[in-house]
Short mmCIF file of C-alpha atoms and ligand atoms in Angstrom, two decimals:
data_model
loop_
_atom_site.label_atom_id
_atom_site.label_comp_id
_atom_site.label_asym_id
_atom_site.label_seq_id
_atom_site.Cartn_x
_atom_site.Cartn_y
_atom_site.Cartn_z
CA UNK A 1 13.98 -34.44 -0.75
CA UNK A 2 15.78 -31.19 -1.63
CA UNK A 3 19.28 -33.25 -1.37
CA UNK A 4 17.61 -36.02 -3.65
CA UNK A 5 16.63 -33.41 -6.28
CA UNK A 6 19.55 -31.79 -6.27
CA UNK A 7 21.93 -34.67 -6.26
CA UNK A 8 19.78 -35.74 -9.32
CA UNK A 9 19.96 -33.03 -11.20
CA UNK A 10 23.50 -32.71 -10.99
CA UNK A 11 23.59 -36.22 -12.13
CA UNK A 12 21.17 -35.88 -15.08
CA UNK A 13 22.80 -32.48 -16.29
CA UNK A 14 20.92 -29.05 -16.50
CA UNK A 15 19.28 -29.57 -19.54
CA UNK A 16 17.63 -32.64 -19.39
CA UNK A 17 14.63 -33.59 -17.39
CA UNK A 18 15.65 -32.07 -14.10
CA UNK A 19 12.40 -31.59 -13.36
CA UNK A 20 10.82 -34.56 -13.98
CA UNK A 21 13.65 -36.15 -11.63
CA UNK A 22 12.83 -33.64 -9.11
CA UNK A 23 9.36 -35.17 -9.00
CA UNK A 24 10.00 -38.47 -9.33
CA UNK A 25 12.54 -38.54 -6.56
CA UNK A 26 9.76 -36.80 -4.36
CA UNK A 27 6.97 -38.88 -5.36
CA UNK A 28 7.62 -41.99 -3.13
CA UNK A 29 7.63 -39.71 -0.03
CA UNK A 30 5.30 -37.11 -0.76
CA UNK A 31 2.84 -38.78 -3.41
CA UNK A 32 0.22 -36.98 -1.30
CA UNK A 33 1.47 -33.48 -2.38
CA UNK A 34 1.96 -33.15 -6.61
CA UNK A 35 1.81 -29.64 -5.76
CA UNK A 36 5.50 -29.52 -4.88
CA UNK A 37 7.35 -26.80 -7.42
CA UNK A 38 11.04 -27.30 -6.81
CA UNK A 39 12.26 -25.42 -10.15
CA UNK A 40 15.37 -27.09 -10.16
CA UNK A 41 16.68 -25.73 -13.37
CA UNK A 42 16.44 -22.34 -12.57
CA UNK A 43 17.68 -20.39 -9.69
CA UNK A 44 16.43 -17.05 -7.16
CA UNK A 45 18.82 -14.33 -6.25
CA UNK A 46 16.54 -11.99 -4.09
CA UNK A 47 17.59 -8.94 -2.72
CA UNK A 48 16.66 -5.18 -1.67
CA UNK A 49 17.99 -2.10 -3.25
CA UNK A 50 20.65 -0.60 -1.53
CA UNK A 51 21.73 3.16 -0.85
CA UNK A 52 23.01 4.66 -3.85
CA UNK A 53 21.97 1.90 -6.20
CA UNK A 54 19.74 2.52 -8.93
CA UNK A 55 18.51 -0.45 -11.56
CA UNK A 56 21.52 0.18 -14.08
CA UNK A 57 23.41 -0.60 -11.50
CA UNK A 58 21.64 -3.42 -9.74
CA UNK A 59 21.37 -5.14 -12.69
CA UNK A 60 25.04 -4.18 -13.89
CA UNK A 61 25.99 -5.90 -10.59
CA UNK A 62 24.25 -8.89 -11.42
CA UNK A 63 26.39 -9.65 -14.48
CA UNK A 64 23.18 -11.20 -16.55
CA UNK A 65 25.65 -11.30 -19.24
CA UNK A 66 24.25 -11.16 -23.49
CA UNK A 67 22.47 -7.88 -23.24
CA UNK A 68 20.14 -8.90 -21.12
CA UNK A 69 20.08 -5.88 -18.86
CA UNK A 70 19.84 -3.52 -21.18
CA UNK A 71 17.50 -5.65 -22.54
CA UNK A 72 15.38 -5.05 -19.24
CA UNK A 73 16.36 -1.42 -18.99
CA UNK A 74 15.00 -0.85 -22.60
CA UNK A 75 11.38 -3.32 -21.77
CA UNK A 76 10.21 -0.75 -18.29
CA UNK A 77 10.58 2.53 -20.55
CA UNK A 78 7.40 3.82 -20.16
CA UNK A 79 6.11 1.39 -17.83
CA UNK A 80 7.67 1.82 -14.63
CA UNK A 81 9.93 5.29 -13.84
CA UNK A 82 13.48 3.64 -12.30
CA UNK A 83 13.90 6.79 -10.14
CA UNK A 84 10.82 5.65 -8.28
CA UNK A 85 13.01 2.62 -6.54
CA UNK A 86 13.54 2.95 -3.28
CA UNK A 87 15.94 2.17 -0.97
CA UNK A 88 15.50 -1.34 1.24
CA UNK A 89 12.50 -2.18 -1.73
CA UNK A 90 12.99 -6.00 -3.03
CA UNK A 91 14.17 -7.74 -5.82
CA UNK A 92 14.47 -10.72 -7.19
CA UNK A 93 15.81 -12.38 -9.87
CA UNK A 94 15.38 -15.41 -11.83
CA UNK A 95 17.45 -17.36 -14.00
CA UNK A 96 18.11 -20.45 -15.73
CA UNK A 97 20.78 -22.47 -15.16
CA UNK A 98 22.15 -21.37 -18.64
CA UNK A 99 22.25 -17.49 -17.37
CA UNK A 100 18.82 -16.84 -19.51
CA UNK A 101 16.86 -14.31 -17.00
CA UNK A 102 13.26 -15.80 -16.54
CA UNK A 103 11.83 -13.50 -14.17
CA UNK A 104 12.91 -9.96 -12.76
CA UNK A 105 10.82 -8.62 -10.15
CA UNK A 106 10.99 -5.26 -8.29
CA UNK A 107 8.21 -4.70 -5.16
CA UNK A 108 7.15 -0.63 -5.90
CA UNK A 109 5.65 -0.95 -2.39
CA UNK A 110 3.03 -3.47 -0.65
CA UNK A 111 0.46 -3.21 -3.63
CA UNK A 112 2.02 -3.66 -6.74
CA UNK A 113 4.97 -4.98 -8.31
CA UNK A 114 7.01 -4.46 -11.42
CA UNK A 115 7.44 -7.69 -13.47
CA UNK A 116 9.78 -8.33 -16.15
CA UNK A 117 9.36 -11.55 -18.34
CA UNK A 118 11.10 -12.71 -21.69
CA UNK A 119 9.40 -11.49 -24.72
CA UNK A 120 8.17 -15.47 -26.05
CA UNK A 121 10.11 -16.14 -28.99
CA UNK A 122 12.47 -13.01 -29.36
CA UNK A 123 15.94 -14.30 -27.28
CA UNK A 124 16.87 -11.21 -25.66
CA UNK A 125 13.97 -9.13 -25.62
CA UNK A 126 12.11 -8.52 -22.40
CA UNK A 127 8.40 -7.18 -21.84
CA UNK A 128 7.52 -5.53 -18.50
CA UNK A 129 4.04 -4.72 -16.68
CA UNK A 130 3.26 -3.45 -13.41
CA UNK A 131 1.03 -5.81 -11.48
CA UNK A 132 -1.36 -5.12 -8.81
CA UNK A 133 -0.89 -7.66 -6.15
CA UNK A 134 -4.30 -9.30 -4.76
CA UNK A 135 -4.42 -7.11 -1.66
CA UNK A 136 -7.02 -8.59 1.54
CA UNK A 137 -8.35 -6.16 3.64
CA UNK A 138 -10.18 -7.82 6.91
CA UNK A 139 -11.82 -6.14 10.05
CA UNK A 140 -9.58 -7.92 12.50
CA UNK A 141 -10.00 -7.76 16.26
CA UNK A 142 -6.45 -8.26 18.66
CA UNK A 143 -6.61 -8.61 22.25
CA UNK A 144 -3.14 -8.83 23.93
CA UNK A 145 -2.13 -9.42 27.31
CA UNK A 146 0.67 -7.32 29.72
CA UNK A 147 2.55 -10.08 31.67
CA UNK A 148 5.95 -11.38 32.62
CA UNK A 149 6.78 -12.62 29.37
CA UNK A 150 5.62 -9.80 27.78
CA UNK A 151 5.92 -6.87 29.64
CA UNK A 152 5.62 -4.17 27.20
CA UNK A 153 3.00 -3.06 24.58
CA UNK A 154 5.39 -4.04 21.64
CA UNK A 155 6.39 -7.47 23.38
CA UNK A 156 2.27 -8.15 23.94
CA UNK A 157 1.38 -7.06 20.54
CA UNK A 158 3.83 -9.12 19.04
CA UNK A 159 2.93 -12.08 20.89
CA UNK A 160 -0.31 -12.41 19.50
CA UNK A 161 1.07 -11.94 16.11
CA UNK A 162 0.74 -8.61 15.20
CA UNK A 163 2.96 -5.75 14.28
CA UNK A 164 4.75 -2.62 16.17
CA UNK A 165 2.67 -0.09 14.13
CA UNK A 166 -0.41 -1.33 16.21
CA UNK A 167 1.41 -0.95 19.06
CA UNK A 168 2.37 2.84 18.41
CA UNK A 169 -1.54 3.54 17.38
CA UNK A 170 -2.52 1.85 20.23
CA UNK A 171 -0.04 4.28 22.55
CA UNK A 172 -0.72 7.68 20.69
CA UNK A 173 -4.60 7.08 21.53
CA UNK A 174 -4.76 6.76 25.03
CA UNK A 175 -1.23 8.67 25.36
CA UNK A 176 -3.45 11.28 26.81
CA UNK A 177 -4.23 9.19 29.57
CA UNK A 178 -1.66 6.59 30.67
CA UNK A 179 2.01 6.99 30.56
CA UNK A 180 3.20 3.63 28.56
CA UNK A 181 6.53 4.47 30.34
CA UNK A 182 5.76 3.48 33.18
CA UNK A 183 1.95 2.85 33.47
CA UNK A 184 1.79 -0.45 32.51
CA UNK A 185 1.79 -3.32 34.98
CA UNK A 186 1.19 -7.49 35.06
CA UNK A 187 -2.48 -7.99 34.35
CA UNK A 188 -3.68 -5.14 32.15
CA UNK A 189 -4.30 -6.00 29.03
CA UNK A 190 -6.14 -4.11 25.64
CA UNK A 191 -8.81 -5.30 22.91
CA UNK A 192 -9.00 -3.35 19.47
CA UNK A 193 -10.52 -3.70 16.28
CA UNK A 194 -8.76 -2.11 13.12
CA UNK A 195 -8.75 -2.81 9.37
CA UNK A 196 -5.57 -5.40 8.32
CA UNK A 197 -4.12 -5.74 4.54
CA UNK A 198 -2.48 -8.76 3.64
CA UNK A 199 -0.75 -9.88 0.33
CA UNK A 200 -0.01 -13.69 -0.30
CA UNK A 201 -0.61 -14.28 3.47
CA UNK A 202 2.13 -11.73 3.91
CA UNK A 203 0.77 -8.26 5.88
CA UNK A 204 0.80 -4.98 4.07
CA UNK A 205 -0.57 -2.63 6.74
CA UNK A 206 -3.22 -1.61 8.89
CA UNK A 207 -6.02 0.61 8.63
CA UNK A 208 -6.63 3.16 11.95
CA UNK A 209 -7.86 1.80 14.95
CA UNK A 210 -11.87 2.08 15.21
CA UNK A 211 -12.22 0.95 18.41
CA UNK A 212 -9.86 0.16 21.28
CA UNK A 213 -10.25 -0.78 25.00
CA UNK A 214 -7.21 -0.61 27.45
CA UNK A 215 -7.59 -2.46 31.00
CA UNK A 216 -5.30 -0.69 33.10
CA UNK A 217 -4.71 -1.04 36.97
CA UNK A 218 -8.28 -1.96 37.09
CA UNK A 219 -9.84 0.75 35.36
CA UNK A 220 -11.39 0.09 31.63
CA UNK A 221 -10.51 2.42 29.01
CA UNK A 222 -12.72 3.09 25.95
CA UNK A 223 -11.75 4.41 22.75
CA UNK A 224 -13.90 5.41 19.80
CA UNK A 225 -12.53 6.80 16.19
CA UNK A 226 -15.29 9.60 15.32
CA UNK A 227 -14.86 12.32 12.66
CA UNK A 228 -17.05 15.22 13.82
CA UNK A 229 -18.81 16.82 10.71
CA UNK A 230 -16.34 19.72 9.17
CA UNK A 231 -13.60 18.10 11.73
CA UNK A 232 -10.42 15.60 11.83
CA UNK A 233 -11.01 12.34 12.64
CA UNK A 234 -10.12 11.63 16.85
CA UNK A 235 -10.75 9.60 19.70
CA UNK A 236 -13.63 9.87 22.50
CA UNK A 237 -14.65 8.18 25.01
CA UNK A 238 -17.79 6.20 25.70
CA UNK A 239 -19.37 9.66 26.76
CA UNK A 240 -18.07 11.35 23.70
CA UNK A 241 -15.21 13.55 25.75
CA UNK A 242 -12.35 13.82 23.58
CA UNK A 243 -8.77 12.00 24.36
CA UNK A 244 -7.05 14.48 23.27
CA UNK A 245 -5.50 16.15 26.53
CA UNK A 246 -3.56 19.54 26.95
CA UNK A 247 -0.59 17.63 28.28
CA UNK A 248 0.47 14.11 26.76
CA UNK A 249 1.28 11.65 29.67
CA UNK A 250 5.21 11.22 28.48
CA UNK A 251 7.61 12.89 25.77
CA UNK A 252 8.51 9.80 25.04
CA UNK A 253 6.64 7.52 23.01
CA UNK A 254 7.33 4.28 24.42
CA UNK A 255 9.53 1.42 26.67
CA UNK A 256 11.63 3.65 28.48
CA UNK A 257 10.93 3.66 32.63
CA UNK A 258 10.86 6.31 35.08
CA UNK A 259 14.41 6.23 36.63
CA UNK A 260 14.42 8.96 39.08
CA UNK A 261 11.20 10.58 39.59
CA UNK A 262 10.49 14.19 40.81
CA UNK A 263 11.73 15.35 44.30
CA UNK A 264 12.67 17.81 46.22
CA UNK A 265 15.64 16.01 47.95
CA UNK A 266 18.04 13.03 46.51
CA UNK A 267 21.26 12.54 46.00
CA UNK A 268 22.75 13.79 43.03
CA UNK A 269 24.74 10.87 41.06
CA UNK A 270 27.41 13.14 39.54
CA UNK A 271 27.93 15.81 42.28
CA UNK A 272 27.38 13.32 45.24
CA UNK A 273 25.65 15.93 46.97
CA UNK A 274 22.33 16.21 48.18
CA UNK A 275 20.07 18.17 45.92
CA UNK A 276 16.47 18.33 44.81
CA UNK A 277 15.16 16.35 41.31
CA UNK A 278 12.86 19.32 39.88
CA UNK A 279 11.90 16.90 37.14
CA UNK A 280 11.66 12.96 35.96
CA UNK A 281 14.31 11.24 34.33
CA UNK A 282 13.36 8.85 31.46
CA UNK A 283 15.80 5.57 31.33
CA UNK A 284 16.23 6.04 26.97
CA UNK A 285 17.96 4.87 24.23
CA UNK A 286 20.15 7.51 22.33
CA UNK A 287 18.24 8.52 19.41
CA UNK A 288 14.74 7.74 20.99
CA UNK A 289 12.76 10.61 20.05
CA UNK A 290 11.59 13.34 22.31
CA UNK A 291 8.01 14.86 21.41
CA UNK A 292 6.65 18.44 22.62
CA UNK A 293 3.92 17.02 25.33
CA UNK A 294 1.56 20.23 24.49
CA UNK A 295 1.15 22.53 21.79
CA UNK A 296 3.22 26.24 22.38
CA UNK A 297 6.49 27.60 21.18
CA UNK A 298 10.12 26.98 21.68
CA UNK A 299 11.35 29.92 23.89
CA UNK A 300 15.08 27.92 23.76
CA UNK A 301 16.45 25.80 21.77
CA UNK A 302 20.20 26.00 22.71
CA UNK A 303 22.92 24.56 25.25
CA UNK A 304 22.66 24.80 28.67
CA UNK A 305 25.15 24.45 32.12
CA UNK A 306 24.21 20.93 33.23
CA UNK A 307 21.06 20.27 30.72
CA UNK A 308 23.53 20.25 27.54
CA UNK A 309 21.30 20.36 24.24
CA UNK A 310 18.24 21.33 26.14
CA UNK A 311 14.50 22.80 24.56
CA UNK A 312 12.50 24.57 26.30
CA UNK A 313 8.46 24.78 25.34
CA UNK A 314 5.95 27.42 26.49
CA UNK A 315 2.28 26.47 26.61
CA UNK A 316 -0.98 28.59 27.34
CA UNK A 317 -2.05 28.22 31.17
CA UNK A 318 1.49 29.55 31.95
CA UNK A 319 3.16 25.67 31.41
CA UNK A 320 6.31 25.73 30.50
CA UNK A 321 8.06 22.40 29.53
CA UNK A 322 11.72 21.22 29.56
CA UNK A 323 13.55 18.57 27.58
CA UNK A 324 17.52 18.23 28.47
CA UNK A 325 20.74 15.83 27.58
CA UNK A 326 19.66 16.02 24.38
CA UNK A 327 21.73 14.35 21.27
CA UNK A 328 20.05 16.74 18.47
CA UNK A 329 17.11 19.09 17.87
CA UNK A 330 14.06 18.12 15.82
CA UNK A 331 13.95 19.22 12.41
CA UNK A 332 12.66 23.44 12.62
CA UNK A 333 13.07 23.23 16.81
CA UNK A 334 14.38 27.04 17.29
CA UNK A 335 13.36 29.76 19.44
CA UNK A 336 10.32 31.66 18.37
CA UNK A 337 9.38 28.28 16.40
CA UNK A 338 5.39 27.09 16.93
CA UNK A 339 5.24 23.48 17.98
CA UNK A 340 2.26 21.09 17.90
CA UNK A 341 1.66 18.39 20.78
CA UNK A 342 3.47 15.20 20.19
CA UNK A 343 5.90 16.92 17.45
CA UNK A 344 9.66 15.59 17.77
CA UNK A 345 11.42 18.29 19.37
CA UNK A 346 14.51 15.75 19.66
CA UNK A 347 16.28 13.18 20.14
CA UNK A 348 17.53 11.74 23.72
CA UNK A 349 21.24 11.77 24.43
CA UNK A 350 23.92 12.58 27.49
CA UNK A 351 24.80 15.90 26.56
CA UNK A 352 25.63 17.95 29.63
CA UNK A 353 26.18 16.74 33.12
CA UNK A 354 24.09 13.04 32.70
CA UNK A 355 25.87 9.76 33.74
CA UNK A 356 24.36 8.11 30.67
CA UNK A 357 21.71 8.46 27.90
CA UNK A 358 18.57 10.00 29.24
CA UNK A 359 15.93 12.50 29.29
CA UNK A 360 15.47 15.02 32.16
CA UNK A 361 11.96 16.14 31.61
CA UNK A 362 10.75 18.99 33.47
CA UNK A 363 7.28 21.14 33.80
CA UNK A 364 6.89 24.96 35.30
CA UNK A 365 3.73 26.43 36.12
CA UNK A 366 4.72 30.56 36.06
CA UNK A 367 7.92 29.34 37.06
CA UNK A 368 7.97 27.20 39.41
CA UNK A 369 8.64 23.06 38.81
CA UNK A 370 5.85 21.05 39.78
CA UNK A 371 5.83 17.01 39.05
CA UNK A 372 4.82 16.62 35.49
CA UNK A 373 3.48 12.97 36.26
CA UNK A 374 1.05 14.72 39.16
CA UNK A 375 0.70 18.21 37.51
CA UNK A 376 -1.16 16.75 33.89
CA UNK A 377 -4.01 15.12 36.39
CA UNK A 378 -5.19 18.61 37.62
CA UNK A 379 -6.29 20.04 33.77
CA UNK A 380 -9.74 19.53 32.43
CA UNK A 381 -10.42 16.75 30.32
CA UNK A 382 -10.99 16.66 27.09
CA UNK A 383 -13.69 18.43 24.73
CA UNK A 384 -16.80 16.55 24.54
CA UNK A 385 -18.40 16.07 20.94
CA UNK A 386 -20.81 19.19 20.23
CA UNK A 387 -24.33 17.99 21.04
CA UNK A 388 -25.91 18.80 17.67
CA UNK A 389 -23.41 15.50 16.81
CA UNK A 390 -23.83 13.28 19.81
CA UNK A 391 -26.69 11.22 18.06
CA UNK A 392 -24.12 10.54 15.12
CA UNK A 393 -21.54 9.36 17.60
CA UNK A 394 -23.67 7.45 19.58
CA UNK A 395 -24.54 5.07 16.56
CA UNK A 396 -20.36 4.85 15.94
CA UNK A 397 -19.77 3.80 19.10
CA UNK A 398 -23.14 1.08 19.73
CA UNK A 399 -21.71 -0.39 16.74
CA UNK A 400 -18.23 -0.61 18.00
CA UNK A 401 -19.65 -1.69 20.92
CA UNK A 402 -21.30 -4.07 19.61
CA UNK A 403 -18.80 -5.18 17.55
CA UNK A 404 -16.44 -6.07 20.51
CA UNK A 405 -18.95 -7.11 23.04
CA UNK A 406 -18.53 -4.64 25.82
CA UNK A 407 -19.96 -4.16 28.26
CA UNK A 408 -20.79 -0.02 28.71
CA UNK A 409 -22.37 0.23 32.20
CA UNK A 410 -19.01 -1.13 33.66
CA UNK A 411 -17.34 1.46 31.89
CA UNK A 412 -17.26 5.09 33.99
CA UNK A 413 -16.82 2.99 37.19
CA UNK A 414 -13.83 4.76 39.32
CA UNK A 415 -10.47 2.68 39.76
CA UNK A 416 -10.77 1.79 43.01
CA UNK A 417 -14.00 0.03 42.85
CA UNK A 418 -12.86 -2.14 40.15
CA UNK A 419 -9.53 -2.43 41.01
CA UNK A 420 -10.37 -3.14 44.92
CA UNK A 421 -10.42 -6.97 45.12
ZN1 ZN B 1 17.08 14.55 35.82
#
């Protein structure tokens, strides 16, 4: 059909009747659907605005030819501030087949949009507006499923349609408790209910998580957004114990595995000889970033023998964390500098004596290493809600609960008992 049109209006010329050919050449096929808008005189050149570029120059690039960009330049004074535009925003542009722009459209971000039209009746002269776009925002609940095929939180979450933001909110609230690094195995799988914003059937972004459940080597995990009154908004439990642990379960965020783990005795794959693994390596990209896994303050932030760009955290109960082969610092990482749990300290590289990219993490309690994927288990949980609040929380969470049809009794049951069969 698109051929057909096309071929036609070549044949007919640009200015006369294109359209109407368009439709009648359709019609026999697709008499079902009138709705069919092929706009054959006119034509779309979208695009996104690139580094450096600002509209002058977009549109200067564009050669619109008769004025006609400073025609558009002149129409947005006052209604849209061209300093605003973004980098990687889009654009598009559209014209006749004569060079006359009919549309110019610039996306200010996923809620409105700045529109450009010809002024009716005054060649050359352009009026602009910014439009709201009609913006959906639906409760939407997303279960997802850790298998062979999709064997990571952003592969699972993406299966079933939804985006990698989800899949980061979904890791920083039970980061506390399992280590997406290497925790995750065939079987588990999560359920979550969060707000969703679409535009034209296109998404826009989601609201926070409300309510989450992670199935994990048979034991349930419940999550429930509460703000406590005079507090910040966090997770709890079904009891109302916070989430929020001293130590996070990784200092990495996400995908990378476990590929040496602590020990006191392997062999060492640069020196060849045999020598203990005070730490756990994390298989990483270079770049990945590298968060502080508890609050404290950077006692060194320099280069080491062996650990290259290395940072080095301490925490209160005499913890002291390390992060080594690093490629760069985080933004304000320095000695005597305060850092807050799951801050980038970093980013992972192979600086120092590493066969590849990786990151050695390391833990010392008053000095002496002890396995940071054991060592996190032994610390209290989390704060519970204060009990003058409990009542408040308790309504939150029955209508999560509700809301997602769990079942709470099966809840605080210990790992093995679910997980024995
Ligand atoms: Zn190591």
């Amino acid at each position: 059909m698109c051929l057909k049109a096309a071929a036609c209006a070549a044949l007919l010329g640009a200015t006369l009747g294109a359209a109407a050919c368009a439709r009648s050449a359709a019609e026999p096929h697709h008499a079902s659907r009138p709705d069919i808008d092929l706009v054959p005189d006119s034509q779309m050149t979208p695009g996104h605005v690139r580094p450096g570029e600002n509209l002058g120059s977009l549109l200067g690039a564009l050669n619109l030819g008769g004025g006609q960009a400073e025609g558009v330049l002149a129409s947005i004074q006052g209604v849209f501030d061209p300093r605003r535009m973004r980098v990687g925003q889009a654009w598009r542009l559209r014209r006749a087949d004569d060079g006359a722009v009919r549309l110019f459209e610039y996306e200010i971000d996923g809620r409105s949009v700045l529109r450009v039209l010809p002024r009716p009746g005054d060649a050359g002269e352009f009026v602009a507006v910014v439009a709201p776009y009609d913006v959906r925002t639906t409760a939407v609940e997303v279960e997802g499923r850790i298998d062979e095929r999709t064997p990571s939180l952003f592969a699972a979450m993406s299966a079933v349609g939804e985006q990698p933001d989800l899949s980061l909110a979904l890791a920083d609230i039970f980061s506390g408790e399992v280590d997406f690094n290497s925790d995750l195995q065939t079987g588990d799988s999560f359920r979550l209910v969060t707000d969703k914003s679409m535009r034209d059937g296109r998404f826009v972004g989601y609201g926070p998580v409300t309510a989450a459940a992670l199935m994990n080597d048979g034991r349930r995990l419940l999550a429930f957004r509460f703000q406590p009154a005079g507090g910040k908004p966090g997770y709890y439990d079904a009891e109302g114990r916070s989430l929020t642990r001293f130590f996070l379960r990784s200092p990495l965020k996400f995908d990378p595995q476990v590929s040496s783990a602590f020990s006191r005795g392997r062999m060492h794959p640069i020196l060849h000889i045999r020598r203990a693994h005070l730490g756990v390596d994390y298989r990483a990209q270079a770049g990945a970033p590298v968060v502080a896994v508890a609050t404290g303050t950077v006692v060194l932030a320099g280069w080491t023998t062996g650990g290259g760009r290395t940072v080095r955290i301490r925490h209160a109960r005499g913890y002291e964390s390390g992060y080594l082969h690093l490629s760069a610092f985080g933004p304000g990482i320095h000695s005597g500098a305060r850092v807050g749990q799951g801050q980038l300290i970093g980013r992972v590289g192979a600086t120092g004596l590493a066969t590849g990219p990786h990151l050695h993490f390391e833990l010392r309690k008053a000095g002496v290493h002890v396995n940071p994927q054991t060592e996190r288990k032994k610390l209290p949980p989390g704060e519970p809600i204060p009990a003058g609040q409990l009542q408040a929380f308790r309504t939150v969470r029955d209508g999560a609960v509700k809301e997602l049809g769990f079942d709470l009794t099966a809840s605080s049951q210990p790992p093995q008992t679910v997980g024995a069969n």
